[in-house]
Amino acid sequence: MGIWIELGVFLLVFVFAAWQFHDLKKEKMKRLAREREQAPGPPSNKALP
């Protein structure tokens, strides 16, 4: 009987960890998109007068 309790707790911890990794990946993608949006464009080759 005790093994089922331990297995249930392990499963809950595993699901919580997977959820956290999913959120972490989503936030990383949002941060990269925001940085890409704010990054200056490539420098132009035009000479200044």
PDB file of C-alpha atoms in Angstrom:
ATOM      1  CA  MET A   1       0.000   0.000   0.000  1.00  0.00           C
ATOM      2  CA  GLY A   2       2.820   2.432   0.867  1.00  0.00           C
ATOM      3  CA  ILE A   3       4.441   1.930  -2.537  1.00  0.00           C
ATOM      4  CA  TRP A   4       1.371   3.464  -4.212  1.00  0.00           C
ATOM      5  CA  ILE A   5       1.654   6.585  -2.074  1.00  0.00           C
ATOM      6  CA  GLU A   6       5.324   6.923  -2.948  1.00  0.00           C
ATOM      7  CA  LEU A   7       4.586   6.312  -6.619  1.00  0.00           C
ATOM      8  CA  GLY A   8       1.843   8.947  -6.555  1.00  0.00           C
ATOM      9  CA  VAL A   9       4.134  11.507  -4.938  1.00  0.00           C
ATOM     10  CA  PHE A  10       6.860  10.739  -7.471  1.00  0.00           C
ATOM     11  CA  LEU A  11       4.367  11.149 -10.313  1.00  0.00           C
ATOM     12  CA  LEU A  12       3.178  14.497  -8.955  1.00  0.00           C
ATOM     13  CA  VAL A  13       6.766  15.748  -8.656  1.00  0.00           C
ATOM     14  CA  PHE A  14       7.538  14.533 -12.167  1.00  0.00           C
ATOM     15  CA  VAL A  15       4.480  16.281 -13.633  1.00  0.00           C
ATOM     16  CA  PHE A  16       5.328  19.493 -11.767  1.00  0.00           C
ATOM     17  CA  ALA A  17       8.918  19.407 -13.077  1.00  0.00           C
ATOM     18  CA  ALA A  18       7.723  18.855 -16.661  1.00  0.00           C
ATOM     19  CA  TRP A  19       5.312  21.788 -16.283  1.00  0.00           C
ATOM     20  CA  GLN A  20       8.102  24.024 -14.991  1.00  0.00           C
ATOM     21  CA  PHE A  21      10.394  23.085 -17.891  1.00  0.00           C
ATOM     22  CA  HIS A  22       7.580  23.829 -20.335  1.00  0.00           C
ATOM     23  CA  ASP A  23       7.044  27.281 -18.790  1.00  0.00           C
ATOM     24  CA  LEU A  24      10.786  27.909 -18.782  1.00  0.00           C
ATOM     25  CA  LYS A  25      11.054  27.114 -22.489  1.00  0.00           C
ATOM     26  CA  LYS A  26       8.050  29.338 -23.274  1.00  0.00           C
ATOM     27  CA  GLU A  27       9.527  32.285 -21.355  1.00  0.00           C
ATOM     28  CA  LYS A  28      12.910  31.791 -23.037  1.00  0.00           C
ATOM     29  CA  MET A  29      11.260  31.963 -26.458  1.00  0.00           C
ATOM     30  CA  LYS A  30       9.418  35.159 -25.444  1.00  0.00           C
ATOM     31  CA  ARG A  31      12.671  36.715 -24.209  1.00  0.00           C
ATOM     32  CA  LEU A  32      14.538  35.804 -27.396  1.00  0.00           C
ATOM     33  CA  ALA A  33      11.739  37.247 -29.548  1.00  0.00           C
ATOM     34  CA  ARG A  34      11.774  40.460 -27.512  1.00  0.00           C
ATOM     35  CA  GLU A  35      15.577  40.759 -27.796  1.00  0.00           C
ATOM     36  CA  ARG A  36      15.434  40.070 -31.532  1.00  0.00           C
ATOM     37  CA  GLU A  37      12.787  42.791 -31.900  1.00  0.00           C
ATOM     38  CA  GLN A  38      14.838  45.349 -29.963  1.00  0.00           C
ATOM     39  CA  ALA A  39      18.189  44.513 -31.570  1.00  0.00           C
ATOM     40  CA  PRO A  40      19.487  47.161 -33.952  1.00  0.00           C
ATOM     41  CA  GLY A  41      19.623  46.248 -37.616  1.00  0.00           C
ATOM     42  CA  PRO A  42      22.856  45.424 -39.399  1.00  0.00           C
ATOM     43  CA  PRO A  43      25.125  48.427 -39.948  1.00  0.00           C
ATOM     44  CA  SER A  44      24.795  50.069 -43.337  1.00  0.00           C
ATOM     45  CA  ASN A  45      27.767  50.433 -45.660  1.00  0.00           C
ATOM     46  CA  LYS A  46      26.913  54.016 -46.553  1.00  0.00           C
ATOM     47  CA  ALA A  47      29.691  56.484 -45.870  1.00  0.00           C
ATOM     48  CA  LEU A  48      28.817  59.595 -43.902  1.00  0.00           C
ATOM     49  CA  PRO A  49      29.561  62.933 -45.663  1.00  0.00           C
TER      50      PRO A  49
END
